[in-house]
Coordinates of C-alpha atoms in Angstrom, one line a residue:
M11 CA 42.4 -5.7 -65.1
T12 CA 44.5 -3.5 -62.7
K13 CA 46.7 -4.8 -59.9
G14 CA 44.7 -5.3 -56.7
S15 CA 41.4 -5.5 -58.4
R16 CA 39.4 -8.6 -57.7
A17 CA 37.2 -10.7 -59.8
P18 CA 33.5 -10.0 -59.3
V19 CA 31.8 -12.2 -56.7
P20 CA 29.3 -14.5 -58.3
R21 CA 25.7 -13.6 -57.4
L22 CA 23.5 -16.0 -55.7
E23 CA 20.7 -17.1 -57.9
H24 CA 17.1 -16.6 -56.9
H25 CA 16.3 -20.3 -56.7
T26 CA 19.2 -20.8 -54.2
L27 CA 17.9 -18.1 -51.8
E28 CA 14.3 -19.4 -52.2
R29 CA 15.5 -22.9 -51.2
I30 CA 17.2 -21.6 -48.0
E31 CA 14.2 -19.5 -47.0
T32 CA 11.9 -22.5 -47.5
V33 CA 14.1 -24.6 -45.2
W34 CA 14.0 -21.9 -42.5
F35 CA 10.3 -21.4 -42.9
G36 CA 9.8 -25.1 -42.5
I37 CA 11.8 -25.1 -39.4
A38 CA 9.8 -22.2 -37.9
V39 CA 6.5 -23.9 -38.8
A40 CA 7.7 -27.2 -37.2
M41 CA 8.6 -25.4 -34.0
A42 CA 5.3 -23.6 -33.8
V43 CA 3.4 -26.8 -34.3
L44 CA 5.5 -28.5 -31.7
L45 CA 5.0 -25.8 -29.1
F46 CA 1.2 -25.7 -29.8
A47 CA 1.0 -29.5 -29.4
S48 CA 3.0 -29.2 -26.2
V49 CA 0.6 -26.7 -24.7
L50 CA -2.4 -28.8 -25.7
A51 CA -0.7 -31.9 -24.2
S52 CA 0.0 -30.0 -21.0
F53 CA -3.6 -28.9 -20.5
V54 CA -4.9 -32.4 -21.3
S55 CA -2.4 -34.1 -18.9
G56 CA -3.0 -31.5 -16.2
T57 CA 0.7 -30.6 -15.9
Y58 CA 0.2 -26.8 -16.5
P59 CA 0.9 -24.5 -13.5
A60 CA -2.4 -23.6 -12.1
L61 CA -3.0 -20.5 -9.9
K62 CA -5.2 -21.6 -7.1
G63 CA -5.3 -21.8 -3.4
E64 CA -4.9 -19.0 -0.9
G65 CA -1.4 -18.0 -1.9
G66 CA -0.1 -18.3 1.6
H67 CA -1.6 -15.1 2.8
H68 CA -3.5 -14.9 6.0
I69 CA -4.1 -11.1 5.8
T70 CA -7.6 -9.8 6.1
G71 CA -8.8 -8.5 2.8
V72 CA -6.1 -10.3 0.8
E73 CA -7.0 -13.2 -1.3
N74 CA -4.5 -15.1 -3.5
G75 CA -2.0 -12.3 -3.0
R76 CA -4.5 -9.7 -4.3
L77 CA -6.5 -6.9 -2.7
D78 CA -8.6 -4.0 -3.7
P79 CA -6.3 -1.0 -3.8
R80 CA -9.4 1.3 -3.3
N81 CA -10.2 -0.5 -0.1
L82 CA -6.9 -0.5 1.8
A83 CA -8.7 0.8 4.9
A84 CA -10.3 -2.7 5.3
T85 CA -6.9 -4.4 5.4
P86 CA -3.9 -4.2 7.8
F87 CA -2.4 -1.8 5.2
A88 CA -4.7 0.9 6.7
K89 CA -2.1 1.3 9.5
P90 CA 1.2 0.6 7.9
G91 CA 4.1 -0.3 10.2
L92 CA 5.6 -3.2 12.2
R93 CA 3.3 -5.5 14.2
E94 CA 4.0 -8.3 16.6
N95 CA 1.5 -11.2 16.3
P96 CA 0.3 -13.1 19.3
D97 CA 2.7 -16.0 18.4
G98 CA 5.6 -13.5 18.6
S99 CA 6.2 -13.3 14.9
L100 CA 6.7 -9.9 13.3
E101 CA 5.0 -8.5 10.2
A102 CA 5.8 -5.2 8.5
F103 CA 3.0 -3.6 6.3
V104 CA 4.3 -1.1 3.8
V105 CA 2.3 1.0 1.4
A106 CA 3.9 2.8 -1.6
R107 CA 1.9 5.7 -3.0
A108 CA 2.6 8.9 -4.9
F109 CA 6.1 9.7 -4.0
A110 CA 6.2 8.3 -0.4
F111 CA 6.3 5.2 1.6
E112 CA 4.1 4.5 4.6
P113 CA 5.4 4.3 7.2
A114 CA 8.0 7.0 6.6
V115 CA 10.5 5.3 8.8
L116 CA 10.3 1.6 9.7
R117 CA 12.0 0.5 13.0
V118 CA 12.7 -3.2 13.2
P119 CA 14.7 -5.3 15.6
A120 CA 17.9 -7.0 14.6
G121 CA 18.1 -10.7 14.7
R122 CA 14.4 -11.5 14.4
P123 CA 12.7 -12.7 11.2
I124 CA 10.3 -10.2 9.8
T125 CA 7.7 -10.8 7.2
F126 CA 7.2 -7.8 4.9
H127 CA 4.0 -7.2 3.0
V128 CA 4.3 -4.5 0.4
T129 CA 1.6 -3.0 -1.8
S130 CA 0.9 0.1 -3.8
A131 CA -2.1 2.4 -3.5
D132 CA -1.8 3.9 -7.0
V133 CA 0.8 3.0 -9.6
L134 CA 3.8 0.6 -10.0
H135 CA 6.5 1.2 -7.4
G136 CA 9.7 -0.5 -6.3
Y137 CA 10.8 -1.3 -2.8
Q138 CA 14.5 -1.7 -2.5
V139 CA 16.4 -1.7 0.8
E140 CA 20.0 -0.7 -0.1
G141 CA 22.7 -2.9 1.2
T142 CA 20.5 -5.9 1.3
N143 CA 18.9 -8.3 -1.3
I144 CA 15.5 -6.8 -0.6
N145 CA 14.0 -5.7 -3.9
A146 CA 10.2 -6.1 -4.4
T147 CA 7.8 -4.7 -6.9
A148 CA 4.7 -2.9 -5.4
M149 CA 1.8 -3.2 -7.7
P150 CA -1.7 -1.8 -7.1
G151 CA -4.0 -4.7 -6.1
Q152 CA -1.1 -7.1 -5.4
V153 CA 0.8 -7.9 -2.2
A154 CA 4.5 -8.8 -2.4
S155 CA 5.5 -10.7 0.7
F156 CA 8.9 -11.9 1.8
T157 CA 10.7 -12.7 5.1
T158 CA 14.0 -11.4 6.1
T159 CA 16.2 -11.0 9.1
F160 CA 18.4 -8.0 9.7
R161 CA 21.6 -9.1 11.4
Q162 CA 23.2 -5.8 12.3
P163 CA 21.8 -2.6 13.8
G164 CA 22.0 0.4 11.6
E165 CA 20.1 2.6 9.2
L166 CA 19.3 1.4 5.7
D167 CA 18.0 3.7 2.9
T168 CA 15.0 2.4 1.1
I169 CA 14.2 3.7 -2.4
C170 CA 11.6 3.2 -5.1
N171 CA 13.5 1.7 -8.1
E172 CA 10.6 1.8 -10.5
Y173 CA 10.0 5.2 -12.3
C174 CA 6.6 6.2 -10.9
G175 CA 6.2 9.9 -12.0
V176 CA 7.7 13.4 -11.6
G177 CA 8.3 12.9 -7.8
H178 CA 9.9 9.5 -8.1
H179 CA 13.3 10.8 -7.0
N180 CA 11.8 11.8 -3.7
M181 CA 10.6 8.3 -2.8
I182 CA 13.2 7.6 -0.2
T183 CA 12.7 6.3 3.3
R184 CA 14.7 4.4 5.9
V185 CA 14.6 1.1 7.7
I186 CA 16.2 1.6 11.1
V187 CA 17.5 -1.7 12.5
E188 CA 17.7 -1.5 16.3
A189 CA 19.3 -3.7 18.8
P190 CA 16.6 -6.2 19.9
Q191 CA 15.9 -4.6 23.3
Q192 CA 15.4 -1.1 21.8
A193 CA 12.8 -2.1 19.1
T194 CA 9.2 -1.1 19.7
T195 CA 6.2 -2.3 17.9
Q196 CA 4.6 0.5 15.9
P197 CA 0.8 1.0 16.1

């Protein structure tokens, strides 16, 4: 034996490895049985999350947050833009479609809560207003809704942050936040 050489490491015997694998296999089976039993118990006890109700949407043609993307003309998404309701609340309807947002520019007043409703007419898109925490996914047949208040006047770039095709990089628009007296409701 030369200086610096080490004695050979004893090999693990097959039955030792088999015992360890059997223990891990038993743990995995126990976890699978426990999860399956938990799911059954949840359904039996009625504690599972159920998707029911109207989903909080009052929009014509939208039920449980869903709509028919082939029939946007029968919904308020037919004329995207900002609307003021009779009660004075503001709603913005935004449609994402092949490499553009509608409306191209959205003008909103500063200091007033605005409920956004965003959907897609074709494929998966993103709706991110830079400089804010607004980041929604626009899916065909789904309506993403959120309420926000822009505090300061200014221009904010809006981008699609989901790759949607060869023209994805052109999906840029703006939200122009105006001082409250300058804002106008878009048709």
